[in-house]
Short mmCIF file of C-alpha atoms in Angstrom, two decimals:
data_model
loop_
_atom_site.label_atom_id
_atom_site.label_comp_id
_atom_site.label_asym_id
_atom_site.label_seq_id
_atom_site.Cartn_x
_atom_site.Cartn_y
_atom_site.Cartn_z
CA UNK C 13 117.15 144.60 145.96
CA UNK C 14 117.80 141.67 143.67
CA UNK C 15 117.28 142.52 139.81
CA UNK C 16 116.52 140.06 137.54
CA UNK C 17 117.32 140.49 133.58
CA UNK C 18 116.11 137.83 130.99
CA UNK C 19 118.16 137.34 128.57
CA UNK C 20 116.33 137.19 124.97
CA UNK C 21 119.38 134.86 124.21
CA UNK C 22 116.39 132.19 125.26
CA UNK C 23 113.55 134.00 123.50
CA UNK C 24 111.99 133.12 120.14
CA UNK C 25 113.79 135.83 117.80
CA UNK C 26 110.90 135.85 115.47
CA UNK C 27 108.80 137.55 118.03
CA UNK C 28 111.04 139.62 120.26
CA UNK C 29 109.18 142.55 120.56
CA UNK C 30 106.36 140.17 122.19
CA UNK C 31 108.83 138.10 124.30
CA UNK C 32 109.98 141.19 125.31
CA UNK C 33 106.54 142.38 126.35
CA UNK C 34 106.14 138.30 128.17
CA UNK C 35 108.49 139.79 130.71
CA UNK C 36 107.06 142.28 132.91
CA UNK C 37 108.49 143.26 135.90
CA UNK C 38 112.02 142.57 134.94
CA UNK C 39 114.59 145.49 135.63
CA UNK C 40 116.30 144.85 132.23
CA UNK C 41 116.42 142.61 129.38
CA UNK C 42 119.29 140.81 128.87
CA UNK C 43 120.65 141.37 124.87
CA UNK C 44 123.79 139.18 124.05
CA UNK C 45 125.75 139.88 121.28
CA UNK C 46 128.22 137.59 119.57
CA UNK C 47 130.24 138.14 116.90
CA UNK C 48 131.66 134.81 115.98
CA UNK C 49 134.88 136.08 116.81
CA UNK C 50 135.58 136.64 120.14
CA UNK C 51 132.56 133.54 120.77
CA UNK C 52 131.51 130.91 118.48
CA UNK C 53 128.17 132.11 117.35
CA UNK C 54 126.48 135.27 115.53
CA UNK C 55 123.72 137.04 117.45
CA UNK C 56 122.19 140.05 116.63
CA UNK C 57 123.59 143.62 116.13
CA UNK C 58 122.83 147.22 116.32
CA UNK C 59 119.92 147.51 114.22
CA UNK C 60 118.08 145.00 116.60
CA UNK C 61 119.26 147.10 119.59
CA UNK C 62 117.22 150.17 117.93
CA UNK C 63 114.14 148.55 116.84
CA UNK C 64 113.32 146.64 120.43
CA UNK C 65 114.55 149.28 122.13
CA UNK C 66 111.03 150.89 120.10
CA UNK C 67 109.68 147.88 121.58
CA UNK C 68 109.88 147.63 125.14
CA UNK C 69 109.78 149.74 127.92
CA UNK C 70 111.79 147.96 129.68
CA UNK C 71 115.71 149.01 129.55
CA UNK C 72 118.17 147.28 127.55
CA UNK C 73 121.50 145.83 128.96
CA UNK C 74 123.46 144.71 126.08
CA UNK C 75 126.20 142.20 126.73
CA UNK C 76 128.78 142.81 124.21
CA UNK C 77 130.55 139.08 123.50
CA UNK C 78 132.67 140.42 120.25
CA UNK C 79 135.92 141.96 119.15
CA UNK C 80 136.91 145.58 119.11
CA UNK C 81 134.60 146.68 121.61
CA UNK C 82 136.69 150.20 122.00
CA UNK C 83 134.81 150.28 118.84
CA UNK C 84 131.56 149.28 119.16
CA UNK C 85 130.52 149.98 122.51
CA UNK C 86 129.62 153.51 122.25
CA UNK C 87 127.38 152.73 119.24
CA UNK C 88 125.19 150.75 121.33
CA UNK C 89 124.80 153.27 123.56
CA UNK C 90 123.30 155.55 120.61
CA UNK C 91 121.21 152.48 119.49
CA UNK C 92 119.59 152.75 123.01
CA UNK C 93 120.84 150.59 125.64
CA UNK C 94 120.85 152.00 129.18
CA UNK C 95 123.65 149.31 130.28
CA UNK C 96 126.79 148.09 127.93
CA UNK C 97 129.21 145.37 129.39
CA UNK C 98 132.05 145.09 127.36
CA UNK C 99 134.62 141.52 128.12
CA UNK C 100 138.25 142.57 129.53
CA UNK C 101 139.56 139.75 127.46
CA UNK C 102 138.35 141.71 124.19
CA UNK C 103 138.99 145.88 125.20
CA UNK C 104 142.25 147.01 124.26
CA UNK C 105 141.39 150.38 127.01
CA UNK C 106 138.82 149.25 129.00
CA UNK C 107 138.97 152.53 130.82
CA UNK C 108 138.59 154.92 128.27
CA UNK C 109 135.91 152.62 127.53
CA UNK C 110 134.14 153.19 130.46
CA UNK C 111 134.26 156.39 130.64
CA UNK C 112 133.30 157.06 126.95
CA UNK C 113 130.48 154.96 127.69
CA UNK C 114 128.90 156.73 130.82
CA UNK C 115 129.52 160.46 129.11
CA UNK C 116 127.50 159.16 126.37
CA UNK C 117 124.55 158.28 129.29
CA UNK C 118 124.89 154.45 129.97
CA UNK C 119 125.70 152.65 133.22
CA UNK C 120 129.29 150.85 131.89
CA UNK C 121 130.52 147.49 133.19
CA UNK C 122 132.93 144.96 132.16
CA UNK C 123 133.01 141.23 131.91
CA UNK C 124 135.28 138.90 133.15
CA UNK C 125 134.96 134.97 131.64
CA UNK C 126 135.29 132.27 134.61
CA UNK C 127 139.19 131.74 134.25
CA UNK C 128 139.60 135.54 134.24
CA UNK C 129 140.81 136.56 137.35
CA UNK C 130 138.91 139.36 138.79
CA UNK C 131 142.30 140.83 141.17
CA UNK C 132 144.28 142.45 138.87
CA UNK C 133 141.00 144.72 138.01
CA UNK C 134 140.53 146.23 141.46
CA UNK C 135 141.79 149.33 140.52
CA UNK C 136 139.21 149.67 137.82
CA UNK C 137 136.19 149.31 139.88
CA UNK C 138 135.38 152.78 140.52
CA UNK C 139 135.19 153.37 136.64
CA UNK C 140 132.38 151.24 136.15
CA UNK C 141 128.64 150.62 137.20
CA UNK C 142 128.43 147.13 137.24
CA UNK C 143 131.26 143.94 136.65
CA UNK C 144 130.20 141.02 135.37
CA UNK C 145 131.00 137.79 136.20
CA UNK C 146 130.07 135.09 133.71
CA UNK C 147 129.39 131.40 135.04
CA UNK C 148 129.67 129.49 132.36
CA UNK C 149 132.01 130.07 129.02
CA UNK C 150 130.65 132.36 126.99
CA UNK C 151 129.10 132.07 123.44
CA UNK C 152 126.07 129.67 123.96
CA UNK C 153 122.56 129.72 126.00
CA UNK C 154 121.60 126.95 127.94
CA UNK C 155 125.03 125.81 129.20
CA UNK C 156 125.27 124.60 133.18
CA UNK C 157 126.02 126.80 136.03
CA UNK C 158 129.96 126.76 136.84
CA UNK C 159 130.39 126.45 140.80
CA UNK C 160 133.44 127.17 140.36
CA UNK C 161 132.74 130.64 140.13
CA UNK C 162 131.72 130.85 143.90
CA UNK C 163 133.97 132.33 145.35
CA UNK C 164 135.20 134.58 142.54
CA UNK C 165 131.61 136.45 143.53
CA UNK C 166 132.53 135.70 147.09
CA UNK C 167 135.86 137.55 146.51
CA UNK C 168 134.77 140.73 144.27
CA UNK C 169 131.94 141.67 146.45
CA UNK C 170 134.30 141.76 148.99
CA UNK C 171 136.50 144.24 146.94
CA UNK C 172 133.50 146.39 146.41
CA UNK C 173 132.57 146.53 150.32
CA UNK C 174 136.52 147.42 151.09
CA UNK C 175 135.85 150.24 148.46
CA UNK C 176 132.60 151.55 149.69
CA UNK C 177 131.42 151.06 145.77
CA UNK C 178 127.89 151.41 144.50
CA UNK C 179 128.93 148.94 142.11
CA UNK C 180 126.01 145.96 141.09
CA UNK C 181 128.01 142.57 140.92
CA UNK C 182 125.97 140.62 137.78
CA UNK C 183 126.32 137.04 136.86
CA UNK C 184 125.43 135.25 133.79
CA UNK C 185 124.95 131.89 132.71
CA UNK C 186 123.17 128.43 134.08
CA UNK C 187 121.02 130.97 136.58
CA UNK C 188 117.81 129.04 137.39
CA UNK C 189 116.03 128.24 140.45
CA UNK C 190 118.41 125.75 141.66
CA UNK C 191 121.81 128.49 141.65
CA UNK C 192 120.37 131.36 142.00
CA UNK C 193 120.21 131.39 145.71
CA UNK C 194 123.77 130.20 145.31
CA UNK C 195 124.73 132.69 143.46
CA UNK C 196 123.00 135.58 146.07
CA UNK C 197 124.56 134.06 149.08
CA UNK C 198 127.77 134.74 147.42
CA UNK C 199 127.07 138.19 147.03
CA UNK C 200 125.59 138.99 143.28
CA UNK C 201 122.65 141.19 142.90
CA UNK C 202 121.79 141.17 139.21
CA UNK C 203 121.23 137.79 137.86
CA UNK C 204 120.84 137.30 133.87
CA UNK C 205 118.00 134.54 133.40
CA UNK C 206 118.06 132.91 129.81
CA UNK C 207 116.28 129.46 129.40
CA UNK C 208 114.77 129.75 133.32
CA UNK C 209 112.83 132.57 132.03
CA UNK C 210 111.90 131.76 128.73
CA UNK C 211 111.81 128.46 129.11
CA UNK C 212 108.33 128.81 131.98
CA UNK C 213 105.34 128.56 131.26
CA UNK C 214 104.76 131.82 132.43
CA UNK C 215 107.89 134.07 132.23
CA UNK C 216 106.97 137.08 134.05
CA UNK C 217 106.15 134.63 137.21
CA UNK C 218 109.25 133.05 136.70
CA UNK C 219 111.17 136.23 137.36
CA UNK C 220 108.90 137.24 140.28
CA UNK C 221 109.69 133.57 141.76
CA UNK C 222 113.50 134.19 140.95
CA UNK C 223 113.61 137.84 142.25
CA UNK C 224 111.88 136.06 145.74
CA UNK C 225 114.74 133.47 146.07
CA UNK C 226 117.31 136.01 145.19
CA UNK C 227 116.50 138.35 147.99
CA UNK C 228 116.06 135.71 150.65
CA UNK C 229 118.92 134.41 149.94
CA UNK C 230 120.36 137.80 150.14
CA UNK C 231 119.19 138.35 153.49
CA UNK C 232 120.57 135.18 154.99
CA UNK C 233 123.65 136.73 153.84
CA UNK C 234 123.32 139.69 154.93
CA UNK C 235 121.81 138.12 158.84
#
């Protein structure tokens, strides 16, 4: 089944708790946080984490886009997210990471930016719940979907079939109705929705319509 997180990276931060609410029947929402460091803007932090996470019923998968996340990761955990991605360009031991991260009772995954290679990781698979695979450079909303990326999906959902893994291959960035099917055929499953979602008129059809193109897409893959 295709899951479908919106990403409030698109929402109107005055009135999260309602944009949050805008959403229903999404599997997660989407929370990016930047540091300026590690990206080029400032997001949103832990106490945000804890007070939508009072919010929403809906679980939270933070995307951690800052430095030191051997550091940070765990607190966002404790703030409440079900899900923390941390990038492999930013961990200094991504798994100890991992693993501190699922015995504190989230799903872990790591994020890999569109010139990171995702080979020299297949060892680390089996440590995490979900990888990442951002299409488009990380740090801003709204950017356009990097093809390029293709077959980087293509070839890490291929690793996780050789491995027998129960591992949910995400992507992030430009997903909209015209690359999401794209994106599916190449073998994602979770698919972060920023400006597609927020941007409708009505957001919870929007990820219905999404989830629908996702799957069929899926299936012609899968035929």
């Amino acid at each position: 089944m295709a899951q479908i997180n919106p990403s409030i990276l698109a929402a109107d931060f005055a009135r999260l708790a309602a944009e949050a609410e805008a959403v229903e029947g999404a599997d997660w929402l989407h929370v990016d946080v930047m540091d300026n460091h590690f990206v080029p803007n400032l997001t949103l932090g832990v106490p945000v984490v804890e007070s939508l996470r009072k919010a929403t019923g809906i679980p939270l998968d933070c995307h951690l886009m800052i430095e030191n996340p051997d550091h940070w990761a765990p607190r966002y955990v404790e703030a409440g997210a079900g899900s923390v991605t941390f990038h492999v360009e930013a961990a200094a031991a991504p798994v100890r990471l991992a693993r501190e991260i699922r015995a504190k009772g989230a799903r872990a995954a790591m994020a890999l930016n569109p010139a990171t290679p995702v080979e020299p990781y297949e060892d680390l698979l089996p440590e995490l719940d979900m990888l990442l695979l951002m299409t488009v450079e990380p740090g801003f909303g709204g950017q356009k979907f990097l093809d390029l990326v293709l077959p980087k999906i293509r070839r890490a959902r291929r690793m996780i079939e050789r491995h027998g893994l129960k591992l949910w291959l995400q992507v992030d960035g430009g997903v909209s109705a015209g690359t999401i099917e794209r994106c599916a055929e190449a073998g994602a499953d979770v698919f972060v929705a920023g400006s597609a979602v927020y941007g409708a008129d009505d957001p919870a059809a929007a990820v219905a319509g999404l989830r629908r193109q996702a799957e069929a897409a899926a299936a012609r893959r899968s035929a």
